[in-house]
Amino acid sequence: MHVFAQTDSSRALDEVTVKTFAPARFMAGLKIQSIDSVTLQQAKFQTLADFLSFQAPVNFRPYGNGQLTSIGLRGTSSNHTAVLWNGININSPSTGQSDFSTLPTAGFDLLAIQYGSSSCVVGSDAIGGSILLDSKPTWEKKAELSFGQRIASFDNWQTQLSARLSGKRFSSKTVFYKGVLNNNYPYTERNYYPVERSTTDSKGFIQDLFYLTKKQNQISLNVWLSDNNAVIAPQSIHTREVLQTQSIRVLNTYQIKKLTLRGGYVQDITNFGRGNFDKPSRTAIDRFLIRAEHEWQFSKLTAHIGTEAAHVIAHVDGYGGSKITENRLDVFAWLRYQFSARLLATLNARQAFVKSFDPPLAPALGLEYQVAKSVRLTGNISRSYRIPTMNERYWSELGDPNLKPEDGFNKELGINWNHTKNDFSLSSSLNAYHNLINNWVYWNPEVNYKVQNLQQVLAKGIEFSQKVAYQHKQISSGLMANYSFTHSSQQKAYDIYSVDVIGKQLIYIPKHNFTANLFFQTLSFGKNGLLKEHGMPFRATLQWQANSRRYTAFDNSKWFDGQQIFNLIIENGLRWKHLEGKVFFQVNNIFDELYLSSKRNAMPGRNYAINLVLNINK
């Protein structure tokens, strides 16, 4: 599967191949946006929510600065996006989503956004798309120690310490991170909207170990521990809310030639309380995972077959105090056939088995055709599904264990165009999609928020991406721009109360979304005339993110106005013997734009940050 991304050196927008995330090779016809490592390094102090807001037409819904932030891809809700960490879905089984304010950009070597239904490859939740987070080994003799410090407005700060050690058969990456958002705002309101005070304390540890045997078999261990504590309105015990989340993620992988075996353990703990936090509501869910898959190569045909099993144990106060256990089993088969140098096809299928459920078979057919050297056509049709969350099924009095799985049918077409001449490179892509989702699960306010399969939703739209790069001698510049039009609405009236919302845009989903990044940089070359691996003495980036109004009422009678946010990042390289580094100066929300959180509170105005990163390489 080919995607368009910037290279680490010239930053030119060349076509590259995603090699580490194996399922991407079987996603023909789907749009995948890969983020290059240099851009990731520039944003190493940001959360995925802050970072992706300016990199892609993705809809984020924050509850406040440093507070719970959910994602929406292609007009779907937060639990319609799967988040894969080294191939396993880390969405919480209780809520069916991930909090993007707790996911650090610095923790991953590779990051990609996959748009559109991919349940046949990814599994449950991937109705709107998926976020792919991966670790990558380095098989060269190298030792690197890195220290980073960020100081920002409102008495906010972050610290990171990482180490990499590698050789011909061993690769290790260790990351410690700690951040405190005190959010000491000099104001209590902006344009008559209250600014909600909150504090967030987050810390984590990531360890990736890879070992290559003499027979070129690979053994890996990935560990990710995180602890986040968010306090809303900390100045008043009467209005204070506390949300604590802790996660343990462990994955062990054995890759023996074409056979891959995985075993994993994921624990998610959430404590929520008010006031003095003496009797918080507690959620603790343990997941034990095993996965086996094998790949065969027959001339032009590649076959990939596997199975995945999970045992889930839930201790949740909201379920009435009883322990809930559940077993899940998935079997899948992926086929990739290269008819010729021009034509590629993939045919995939997945079947999930869950007690008391009957998830639909999820097949998909994808095609890619190279019309000319610089023009490629893509297409994909697929069926997707989502198994209702444990909260939706087991929450006391409001949940319904007899809910039906959500069932989606997605169709999309795309065209990609690339052109390079002299010092210029240009790439464009245009995608159109039509995704009909049945049995959409809905907490119905008309029946005291009891969960029901109450909606049929149609999400349709177009996405346009334009990337231009120029490089001449030591000067490099470029523009990356994205636009999306999204219309997502309910299609059927299930009761007399839903008649007025038929065809109306779903809440918090803007119809128009824009992002753009304009950069200028100077490059460093060695005596041999080659670009230095870490040479980037100066770089300036102007970021722009804008969206249209977001409705807050189902009948579209109330809304948040559209917004435009501009950021400026200036970085300069530092070097002395084995010590090198970068200093970043960042201005966020340059024009002090007013934009609101999901709770109708104003987000922070103009603010500043300075980052220092020091590396010792040998």
Coordinates of C-alpha atoms in Angstrom, one line a residue:
M1 CA 0.0 0.0 0.0
H2 CA 1.5 3.3 -1.0
V3 CA 1.1 6.6 0.8
F4 CA 2.4 10.1 0.3
A5 CA 4.7 11.5 3.0
Q6 CA 7.7 13.7 3.5
T7 CA 11.1 12.1 3.5
D8 CA 13.3 12.6 6.5
S9 CA 16.0 14.5 4.6
S10 CA 14.8 16.7 1.9
R11 CA 11.2 16.9 3.2
A12 CA 10.1 16.5 -0.4
L13 CA 6.7 14.9 -0.8
D14 CA 7.8 11.6 -2.4
E15 CA 5.9 8.4 -2.4
V16 CA 7.0 6.0 0.2
T17 CA 6.0 2.5 1.3
V18 CA 4.7 1.6 4.8
K19 CA 6.8 -1.4 5.6
T20 CA 6.3 -1.9 9.3
F21 CA 2.5 -2.1 9.6
A22 CA 1.9 -5.3 7.6
P23 CA -1.9 -5.0 7.2
A24 CA -1.5 -1.7 5.2
R25 CA -0.3 -3.8 2.3
F26 CA -3.7 -5.3 2.1
M27 CA -5.6 -2.0 2.2
A28 CA -5.7 -1.3 -1.5
G29 CA -8.0 1.5 -2.4
L30 CA -8.0 3.0 1.1
K31 CA -6.5 6.4 1.9
I32 CA -3.6 6.3 4.3
Q33 CA -1.8 9.4 5.4
S34 CA 1.7 8.8 6.8
I35 CA 3.4 11.3 9.1
D36 CA 7.2 11.5 8.6
S37 CA 9.7 11.2 11.5
V38 CA 11.0 14.8 11.2
T39 CA 7.5 16.2 11.7
L40 CA 7.0 13.8 14.6
Q41 CA 10.3 15.1 16.2
Q42 CA 9.1 18.7 15.8
A43 CA 5.9 17.8 17.8
K44 CA 7.4 15.5 20.4
F45 CA 6.0 17.5 23.3
Q46 CA 2.4 17.5 21.9
T47 CA -0.4 15.1 22.4
L48 CA -1.8 13.3 19.3
A49 CA -4.9 15.5 19.6
D50 CA -2.9 18.8 19.4
F51 CA -0.6 17.4 16.7
L52 CA -3.1 15.8 14.3
S53 CA -5.5 18.9 14.5
F54 CA -3.0 20.7 12.2
Q55 CA -1.9 17.7 10.1
A56 CA -5.2 16.2 8.8
P57 CA -8.9 16.9 8.3
V58 CA -9.7 15.1 11.6
N59 CA -12.4 16.3 14.0
F60 CA -11.4 16.4 17.6
R61 CA -13.8 17.2 20.5
P62 CA -11.9 18.5 23.6
Y63 CA -13.6 19.0 26.9
G64 CA -10.9 21.6 27.9
N65 CA -7.2 22.2 27.7
G66 CA -5.5 18.9 28.8
Q67 CA -8.9 17.3 29.4
L68 CA -10.6 14.3 27.7
T69 CA -10.4 14.6 23.9
S70 CA -12.2 12.3 21.5
I71 CA -11.7 11.9 17.8
G72 CA -14.1 11.6 14.8
L73 CA -13.1 10.4 11.4
R74 CA -15.3 11.0 8.3
G75 CA -18.4 12.0 10.1
T76 CA -18.5 9.2 12.6
S77 CA -18.3 9.3 16.4
S78 CA -15.4 8.7 18.8
N79 CA -16.0 5.0 19.1
H80 CA -15.9 4.5 15.4
T81 CA -12.1 5.0 15.2
A82 CA -9.8 2.2 16.1
V83 CA -6.4 3.1 17.7
L84 CA -3.8 0.4 17.0
W85 CA -0.5 0.3 18.9
N86 CA 1.9 -2.1 17.3
G87 CA -1.1 -3.9 15.7
I88 CA -3.4 -4.3 18.7
N89 CA -6.5 -2.1 19.4
I90 CA -6.0 -0.1 22.6
N91 CA -9.5 1.4 22.7
S92 CA -11.1 0.9 26.1
P93 CA -13.7 -2.0 26.0
S94 CA -15.8 0.0 28.5
T95 CA -16.1 3.2 26.4
G96 CA -14.9 2.0 23.0
Q97 CA -12.6 4.9 22.5
S98 CA -9.2 6.4 23.4
D99 CA -8.5 9.7 25.1
F100 CA -6.2 11.5 22.7
S101 CA -5.1 14.0 25.3
T102 CA -3.2 11.1 27.0
L103 CA -1.4 9.8 23.9
P104 CA 2.1 11.4 23.5
T105 CA 3.5 11.9 20.0
A106 CA 7.0 11.2 21.3
G107 CA 6.2 7.6 22.1
F108 CA 6.1 6.3 18.6
D109 CA 8.4 5.9 15.6
L110 CA 5.7 5.7 12.9
L111 CA 2.3 7.3 12.8
A112 CA -0.4 7.0 10.1
I113 CA -4.0 7.9 9.7
Q114 CA -6.1 5.3 7.8
Y115 CA -9.4 6.8 6.5
G116 CA -12.6 4.7 5.9
S117 CA -13.9 1.4 6.9
S118 CA -11.3 -1.3 7.5
S119 CA -12.9 -3.8 9.9
C120 CA -11.8 -6.7 7.6
V121 CA -8.2 -5.8 8.5
V122 CA -8.4 -4.0 11.8
G123 CA -11.5 -5.4 13.5
S124 CA -14.2 -3.8 15.5
D125 CA -14.4 0.0 15.8
A126 CA -12.8 0.8 12.4
I127 CA -15.9 2.2 10.8
G128 CA -14.7 5.7 10.3
G129 CA -11.0 4.8 10.1
S130 CA -8.0 4.0 12.4
I131 CA -4.9 5.5 13.9
L132 CA -1.8 3.4 13.4
L133 CA 1.0 3.8 16.0
D134 CA 4.2 1.7 15.6
S135 CA 7.6 1.1 16.9
K136 CA 10.5 0.6 14.6
P137 CA 13.9 -1.2 15.3
T138 CA 17.3 0.1 14.1
W139 CA 19.8 -2.5 13.1
E140 CA 23.0 -0.4 13.2
K141 CA 25.6 0.2 15.9
K142 CA 24.4 3.3 17.6
A143 CA 23.9 4.9 21.0
E144 CA 21.8 8.0 21.6
L145 CA 20.7 9.8 24.7
S146 CA 18.1 12.6 24.4
F147 CA 16.7 15.1 26.9
G148 CA 13.9 17.5 26.3
Q149 CA 12.3 20.3 28.3
R150 CA 9.3 22.4 27.4
I151 CA 8.2 25.5 29.3
A152 CA 4.9 27.1 28.2
S153 CA 2.4 29.7 29.1
F154 CA 0.1 29.4 32.1
D155 CA 2.8 27.7 34.3
N156 CA 2.8 24.5 32.1
W157 CA 5.8 22.3 31.5
Q158 CA 7.0 18.9 30.2
T159 CA 10.1 16.8 30.5
Q160 CA 11.2 13.9 28.4
L161 CA 14.2 11.6 28.6
S162 CA 14.9 8.9 26.0
A163 CA 17.7 6.5 25.1
R164 CA 18.3 4.4 22.1
L165 CA 20.9 1.6 21.9
S166 CA 21.2 -0.7 18.9
G167 CA 23.5 -3.1 17.0
K168 CA 23.3 -5.6 14.2
R169 CA 21.0 -7.9 16.1
F170 CA 19.7 -5.8 19.0
S171 CA 17.6 -2.6 19.2
S172 CA 16.2 -0.8 22.3
K173 CA 14.3 2.4 22.8
T174 CA 13.4 3.7 26.3
V175 CA 11.3 6.8 26.9
F176 CA 10.2 8.5 30.1
Y177 CA 7.9 11.5 30.0
K178 CA 6.3 13.8 32.5
G179 CA 4.0 16.8 32.0
V180 CA 2.1 19.2 34.2
L181 CA -0.5 21.6 33.0
N182 CA -1.3 24.1 35.8
N183 CA -3.3 26.3 33.4
N184 CA -2.9 29.4 35.5
Y185 CA -4.8 31.6 33.2
P186 CA -4.6 35.4 33.7
Y187 CA -8.3 35.6 32.9
T188 CA -11.5 33.9 34.0
E189 CA -13.5 34.6 30.8
R190 CA -13.0 35.4 27.1
N191 CA -15.6 37.4 25.2
Y192 CA -18.2 36.7 28.0
Y193 CA -17.5 32.9 27.8
P194 CA -16.1 31.3 31.0
V195 CA -12.6 29.8 30.8
E196 CA -12.6 26.7 32.9
R197 CA -9.6 26.2 35.1
S198 CA -8.2 22.6 35.2
T199 CA -4.9 20.9 36.0
T200 CA -3.4 17.8 34.4
D201 CA -0.5 15.7 35.6
S202 CA 0.6 13.0 33.2
K203 CA 3.6 10.6 33.2
G204 CA 4.6 7.5 31.3
F205 CA 7.2 5.0 30.4
I206 CA 7.8 3.2 27.1
Q207 CA 10.2 0.4 26.4
D208 CA 10.7 -1.3 23.0
L209 CA 13.1 -4.2 22.7
F210 CA 13.9 -6.1 19.5
Y211 CA 16.2 -9.0 19.0
L212 CA 17.2 -10.6 15.7
T213 CA 18.4 -14.2 15.7
K214 CA 21.1 -15.7 13.5
K215 CA 18.3 -17.1 11.3
Q216 CA 16.8 -13.6 11.0
N217 CA 13.8 -14.4 13.2
Q218 CA 12.7 -11.4 15.2
I219 CA 11.6 -11.3 18.9
S220 CA 10.2 -8.1 20.4
L221 CA 8.8 -6.8 23.6
N222 CA 6.8 -3.6 23.8
V223 CA 5.8 -2.0 27.1
W224 CA 3.8 1.2 27.6
L225 CA 2.8 2.4 31.1
S226 CA 0.8 5.6 31.5
D227 CA -0.7 7.5 34.4
N228 CA -2.9 10.7 34.0
N229 CA -4.7 12.8 36.5
A230 CA -7.0 15.6 35.4
V231 CA -8.7 17.9 37.9
I232 CA -11.5 20.2 36.7
A233 CA -12.2 23.4 38.8
P234 CA -9.5 22.5 41.4
Q235 CA -10.0 25.8 43.2
S236 CA -13.5 24.8 44.5
I237 CA -14.3 21.6 46.3
H238 CA -18.0 22.0 45.5
T239 CA -17.5 22.0 41.7
R240 CA -14.3 19.9 41.5
E241 CA -14.2 16.8 39.3
V242 CA -11.3 14.4 39.2
L243 CA -10.5 11.9 36.4
Q244 CA -7.6 9.4 36.9
T245 CA -6.6 7.0 34.2
Q246 CA -3.9 4.4 34.3
S247 CA -2.9 1.9 31.6
I248 CA -0.5 -1.0 31.4
R249 CA 0.2 -2.3 27.9
V250 CA 2.5 -5.2 27.2
L251 CA 3.1 -7.0 23.9
N252 CA 5.4 -9.9 23.1
T253 CA 5.9 -10.8 19.4
Y254 CA 7.8 -13.8 17.8
Q255 CA 8.3 -13.5 14.1
I256 CA 9.6 -16.8 12.7
K257 CA 10.0 -16.5 8.9
K258 CA 6.4 -15.9 7.7
L259 CA 4.8 -16.9 11.0
T260 CA 4.0 -14.3 13.6
L261 CA 2.9 -15.1 17.1
R262 CA 1.8 -12.4 19.6
G263 CA 0.7 -12.4 23.2
G264 CA -0.4 -9.3 25.0
Y265 CA -1.9 -7.9 28.2
V266 CA -3.7 -4.6 28.5
Q267 CA -5.1 -3.1 31.8
D268 CA -7.2 0.1 31.8
I269 CA -8.1 1.7 35.2
T270 CA -10.3 4.8 35.4
N271 CA -11.4 6.5 38.7
F272 CA -13.9 9.4 38.5
G273 CA -15.2 11.4 41.4
R274 CA -16.3 14.8 42.6
G275 CA -15.5 17.0 45.6
N276 CA -12.9 15.5 47.9
F277 CA -12.7 12.4 45.8
D278 CA -13.2 10.1 48.7
K279 CA -15.6 7.6 46.9
P280 CA -14.7 7.6 43.2
S281 CA -16.4 5.5 40.7
R282 CA -14.0 2.8 39.5
T283 CA -13.5 1.0 36.2
A284 CA -10.8 -1.7 35.9
I285 CA -10.6 -3.9 32.8
D286 CA -8.1 -6.5 32.0
R287 CA -7.5 -8.0 28.5
F288 CA -5.4 -11.0 27.7
L289 CA -4.7 -11.3 23.9
I290 CA -3.2 -13.9 21.7
R291 CA -2.7 -13.7 18.0
A292 CA -1.3 -16.0 15.3
E293 CA -0.9 -15.3 11.6
H294 CA 1.0 -16.7 8.6
E295 CA 1.8 -15.3 5.2
W296 CA 2.4 -17.2 1.9
Q297 CA 3.8 -15.9 -1.3
F298 CA 2.8 -17.5 -4.6
S299 CA 4.2 -15.6 -7.5
K300 CA 1.9 -12.6 -7.9
L301 CA -0.4 -13.7 -5.0
T302 CA 0.2 -13.0 -1.3
A303 CA -2.0 -14.8 1.2
H304 CA -2.2 -13.8 4.9
I305 CA -4.4 -15.8 7.3
G306 CA -4.7 -15.4 11.0
T307 CA -6.7 -15.5 14.2
E308 CA -7.0 -13.4 17.3
A309 CA -8.5 -14.2 20.7
A310 CA -9.2 -12.0 23.7
H311 CA -10.3 -12.7 27.2
V312 CA -11.8 -9.6 28.9
I313 CA -12.4 -9.2 32.7
A314 CA -14.3 -6.1 33.8
H315 CA -14.7 -4.8 37.4
V316 CA -16.9 -1.7 36.9
D317 CA -18.9 0.0 39.7
G318 CA -21.5 1.1 37.2
Y319 CA -22.3 -2.5 36.2
G320 CA -23.9 -3.2 39.6
G321 CA -20.8 -4.5 41.3
S322 CA -20.6 -7.9 39.5
K323 CA -17.6 -9.0 37.6
I324 CA -18.2 -9.3 33.8
T325 CA -16.1 -11.7 31.7
E326 CA -16.2 -12.1 27.9
N327 CA -14.3 -14.1 25.3
R328 CA -13.8 -12.8 21.7
L329 CA -12.4 -14.6 18.7
D330 CA -11.6 -13.2 15.2
V331 CA -10.5 -15.1 12.2
F332 CA -9.3 -13.3 9.1
A333 CA -7.9 -13.9 5.6
W334 CA -6.3 -11.3 3.4
L335 CA -5.4 -11.8 -0.3
R336 CA -3.2 -9.4 -2.4
Y337 CA -2.8 -10.0 -6.1
Q338 CA -0.5 -8.0 -8.3
F339 CA -2.0 -8.5 -11.8
S340 CA 0.6 -6.3 -13.4
A341 CA 2.8 -3.3 -12.7
R342 CA -0.3 -1.2 -13.2
L343 CA -3.1 -3.2 -11.4
L344 CA -3.2 -4.3 -7.8
A345 CA -6.2 -5.9 -6.0
T346 CA -6.9 -7.0 -2.4
L347 CA -9.7 -9.2 -1.2
N348 CA -10.1 -9.5 2.6
A349 CA -12.6 -11.0 5.0
R350 CA -13.0 -11.1 8.8
Q351 CA -15.5 -12.9 11.0
A352 CA -15.8 -12.0 14.7
F353 CA -17.4 -14.3 17.3
V354 CA -18.7 -12.9 20.6
K355 CA -21.0 -14.6 23.1
S356 CA -24.6 -13.5 22.6
F357 CA -23.7 -11.6 19.5
D358 CA -23.7 -12.2 15.8
P359 CA -21.3 -9.7 14.2
P360 CA -21.6 -9.6 10.4
L361 CA -19.0 -11.0 8.1
A362 CA -16.7 -8.1 7.1
P363 CA -15.4 -8.5 3.5
A364 CA -13.6 -5.9 1.4
L365 CA -12.4 -5.5 -2.1
G366 CA -9.8 -2.9 -3.0
L367 CA -8.3 -1.9 -6.4
E368 CA -5.5 0.4 -7.4
Y369 CA -4.7 1.1 -11.1
Q370 CA -1.8 3.1 -12.4
V371 CA -3.3 5.0 -15.3
A372 CA -0.1 6.7 -16.2
K373 CA 3.3 7.3 -14.6
S374 CA 2.0 10.1 -12.4
V375 CA -1.7 9.2 -12.1
R376 CA -3.2 6.4 -10.0
L377 CA -6.9 5.5 -9.4
T378 CA -8.1 3.7 -6.3
G379 CA -11.4 2.2 -5.2
N380 CA -12.7 0.2 -2.2
I381 CA -15.9 -1.3 -1.1
S382 CA -16.2 -2.9 2.4
R383 CA -18.5 -3.9 5.2
S384 CA -17.7 -2.8 8.7
Y385 CA -19.0 -3.5 12.2
R386 CA -18.7 -2.3 15.8
I387 CA -19.4 -4.5 18.8
P388 CA -21.2 -2.3 21.4
T389 CA -19.1 -1.3 24.3
M390 CA -19.4 -2.9 27.7
N391 CA -20.9 0.3 29.1
E392 CA -23.5 0.2 26.4
R393 CA -24.4 -3.4 27.3
Y394 CA -23.9 -3.7 31.0
W395 CA -24.4 -0.2 32.6
S396 CA -26.9 -0.6 35.4
E397 CA -30.5 0.2 34.3
L398 CA -29.4 2.1 31.1
G399 CA -27.4 -0.6 29.3
D400 CA -28.9 -3.3 27.1
P401 CA -27.1 -6.7 26.7
N402 CA -29.3 -7.4 23.7
L403 CA -28.0 -4.6 21.5
K404 CA -27.2 -5.4 17.9
P405 CA -23.7 -4.8 16.5
E406 CA -23.5 -1.7 14.3
D407 CA -23.2 -2.6 10.6
G408 CA -21.7 -0.3 8.0
F409 CA -21.2 -0.4 4.3
N410 CA -18.6 1.9 2.8
K411 CA -17.8 2.8 -0.8
E412 CA -15.0 5.1 -1.9
L413 CA -13.1 6.2 -4.9
G414 CA -9.8 8.2 -5.2
I415 CA -7.4 9.6 -7.7
N416 CA -3.7 10.5 -6.9
W417 CA -1.5 12.6 -9.1
N418 CA 2.3 13.2 -8.7
H419 CA 4.7 15.3 -10.7
T420 CA 8.3 16.2 -10.2
K421 CA 10.3 18.6 -12.3
N422 CA 13.7 20.1 -11.5
D423 CA 13.5 21.4 -8.0
F424 CA 9.7 21.1 -7.6
S425 CA 7.6 18.2 -6.6
L426 CA 3.8 18.2 -6.5
S427 CA 1.3 15.6 -5.3
S428 CA -2.5 15.8 -5.1
S429 CA -5.2 13.4 -4.0
L430 CA -9.0 13.5 -4.2
N431 CA -11.2 11.0 -2.4
A432 CA -15.0 10.6 -2.2
Y433 CA -16.8 8.2 0.1
H434 CA -20.3 7.0 1.0
N435 CA -20.6 5.2 4.4
L436 CA -24.1 3.9 5.5
I437 CA -24.2 2.7 9.1
N438 CA -27.1 0.7 10.5
N439 CA -28.0 0.0 14.2
W440 CA -26.0 3.1 15.3
V441 CA -26.0 2.9 19.1
Y442 CA -27.6 5.9 20.8
W443 CA -28.0 6.9 24.5
N444 CA -31.6 8.1 24.0
P445 CA -32.5 11.2 26.1
E446 CA -36.2 10.6 25.5
V447 CA -36.1 7.5 27.6
N448 CA -33.8 8.7 30.4
Y449 CA -30.7 8.0 28.2
K450 CA -31.2 4.3 27.9
V451 CA -29.1 2.8 25.2
Q452 CA -30.8 1.7 22.0
N453 CA -30.0 0.8 18.4
L454 CA -31.9 4.0 17.4
Q455 CA -30.2 5.4 14.3
Q456 CA -29.2 4.8 10.7
V457 CA -26.5 7.3 9.8
L458 CA -25.1 8.2 6.4
A459 CA -21.7 9.8 6.3
K460 CA -20.6 11.0 2.9
G461 CA -18.1 13.5 1.7
I462 CA -14.9 14.4 -0.2
E463 CA -11.3 15.0 0.8
F464 CA -8.7 16.9 -1.1
S465 CA -5.0 17.0 -0.3
Q466 CA -2.4 19.2 -2.0
K467 CA 1.4 19.0 -1.3
V468 CA 4.0 21.1 -3.0
A469 CA 7.7 21.1 -2.2
Y470 CA 10.7 23.0 -3.5
Q471 CA 14.4 22.3 -2.8
H472 CA 17.4 24.1 -4.3
K473 CA 20.8 23.7 -2.8
Q474 CA 20.5 24.5 0.9
I475 CA 17.0 25.9 0.7
S476 CA 13.8 23.9 1.1
S477 CA 10.2 24.9 1.4
G478 CA 6.8 23.4 1.0
L479 CA 3.1 23.6 1.5
M480 CA 0.8 20.8 2.7
A481 CA -2.9 21.5 2.6
N482 CA -6.0 19.4 3.3
Y483 CA -9.7 20.1 2.9
S484 CA -12.7 17.9 3.7
F485 CA -16.4 18.2 3.2
T486 CA -18.4 16.0 5.5
H487 CA -22.1 15.5 5.6
S488 CA -23.2 13.1 8.4
S489 CA -26.9 12.7 9.2
Q490 CA -29.6 10.4 10.5
Q491 CA -31.6 8.7 7.7
K492 CA -34.5 7.0 9.4
A493 CA -37.1 8.1 12.1
Y494 CA -37.4 5.4 14.7
D495 CA -39.9 7.3 16.8
I496 CA -41.9 10.6 16.7
Y497 CA -39.1 12.5 18.4
S498 CA -36.5 11.8 15.7
V499 CA -38.6 13.1 12.7
D500 CA -37.2 16.6 13.1
V501 CA -33.5 15.5 12.9
I502 CA -33.7 13.5 9.6
G503 CA -31.1 14.8 7.2
K504 CA -29.6 17.2 9.8
Q505 CA -25.9 17.4 10.4
L506 CA -24.8 15.3 13.5
I507 CA -23.7 17.4 16.4
Y508 CA -20.0 18.5 16.8
I509 CA -19.2 17.5 13.2
P510 CA -18.2 20.4 11.0
K511 CA -19.1 20.2 7.4
H512 CA -15.9 22.0 6.3
N513 CA -12.5 21.4 7.7
F514 CA -9.1 22.9 6.5
T515 CA -5.6 22.3 7.6
A516 CA -2.4 23.7 6.1
N517 CA 1.3 23.7 6.9
L518 CA 3.7 26.1 5.2
F519 CA 7.4 25.7 6.0
F520 CA 10.8 27.1 5.1
Q521 CA 14.1 25.6 6.1
T522 CA 17.8 25.6 5.4
L523 CA 19.7 22.3 5.1
S524 CA 23.2 21.3 6.2
F525 CA 25.5 19.4 3.9
G526 CA 28.7 17.7 4.8
K527 CA 32.1 17.9 2.9
N528 CA 31.0 15.0 0.7
G529 CA 28.1 17.0 -0.6
L530 CA 25.5 14.7 1.1
L531 CA 22.7 15.9 3.3
K532 CA 23.6 15.5 7.0
E533 CA 21.4 13.0 8.8
H534 CA 20.6 15.5 11.6
G535 CA 21.4 18.7 9.7
M536 CA 18.6 21.2 10.0
P537 CA 20.0 24.5 11.4
F538 CA 16.8 26.5 10.8
R539 CA 13.2 25.9 10.1
A540 CA 10.0 28.0 10.3
T541 CA 6.5 26.5 10.1
L542 CA 3.2 28.4 9.9
Q543 CA 0.2 26.2 10.7
W544 CA -3.5 26.9 10.0
Q545 CA -6.5 25.0 11.1
A546 CA -10.1 26.0 10.3
N547 CA -13.6 24.5 10.4
S548 CA -17.1 25.6 9.8
R549 CA -19.9 25.8 12.5
R550 CA -20.4 22.8 14.7
Y551 CA -24.0 22.1 15.8
T552 CA -24.7 21.4 19.4
A553 CA -28.4 20.6 19.0
F554 CA -29.7 17.6 17.1
D555 CA -32.2 19.8 15.2
N556 CA -29.3 22.2 14.2
S557 CA -31.0 25.1 16.1
K558 CA -27.8 25.8 18.2
W559 CA -24.2 25.8 17.2
F560 CA -20.6 26.9 17.8
D561 CA -19.4 29.4 15.2
G562 CA -16.6 28.4 12.8
Q563 CA -13.0 29.1 13.9
Q564 CA -9.5 29.7 12.5
I565 CA -6.4 28.9 14.5
F566 CA -2.8 29.9 13.4
N567 CA 0.4 28.6 15.0
L568 CA 4.0 29.6 14.3
I569 CA 7.0 27.3 15.1
I570 CA 10.6 28.4 14.7
E571 CA 13.4 26.0 15.3
N572 CA 17.1 26.2 15.2
G573 CA 19.7 23.4 15.4
L574 CA 22.6 23.2 17.9
R575 CA 25.8 21.2 17.6
W576 CA 28.9 20.7 19.6
K577 CA 31.1 17.6 19.2
H578 CA 28.9 14.6 20.1
L579 CA 26.2 16.9 21.5
E580 CA 23.5 18.2 19.2
G581 CA 20.1 19.6 19.8
K582 CA 17.3 21.9 18.7
V583 CA 15.6 24.8 20.3
F584 CA 11.9 25.5 19.3
F585 CA 9.9 28.7 19.9
Q586 CA 6.2 28.3 19.4
V587 CA 3.3 30.8 19.3
N588 CA -0.1 29.1 19.5
N589 CA -3.4 30.8 18.5
I590 CA -1.5 33.8 17.1
F591 CA -4.6 36.0 16.5
D592 CA -6.1 35.1 19.9
E593 CA -9.1 33.4 18.3
L594 CA -12.1 32.5 20.5
Y595 CA -13.0 28.9 20.2
L596 CA -15.2 26.8 22.5
S597 CA -14.9 23.3 24.1
S598 CA -17.7 20.8 24.1
K599 CA -18.9 22.3 27.3
R600 CA -19.3 25.8 25.8
N601 CA -16.2 27.0 27.8
A602 CA -13.6 29.1 26.0
M603 CA -10.3 27.5 25.2
P604 CA -7.1 29.4 25.9
G605 CA -6.1 32.5 23.9
R606 CA -2.7 33.3 22.5
N607 CA 0.1 31.4 24.3
Y608 CA 3.7 30.6 24.0
A609 CA 6.2 27.7 24.5
I610 CA 9.9 27.2 24.2
N611 CA 11.3 23.7 23.8
L612 CA 14.9 22.5 24.2
V613 CA 16.0 19.1 23.0
L614 CA 19.6 17.8 23.5
N615 CA 21.0 14.6 22.0
I616 CA 24.2 12.8 22.6
N617 CA 25.1 10.5 19.7
K618 CA 27.8 8.0 19.3

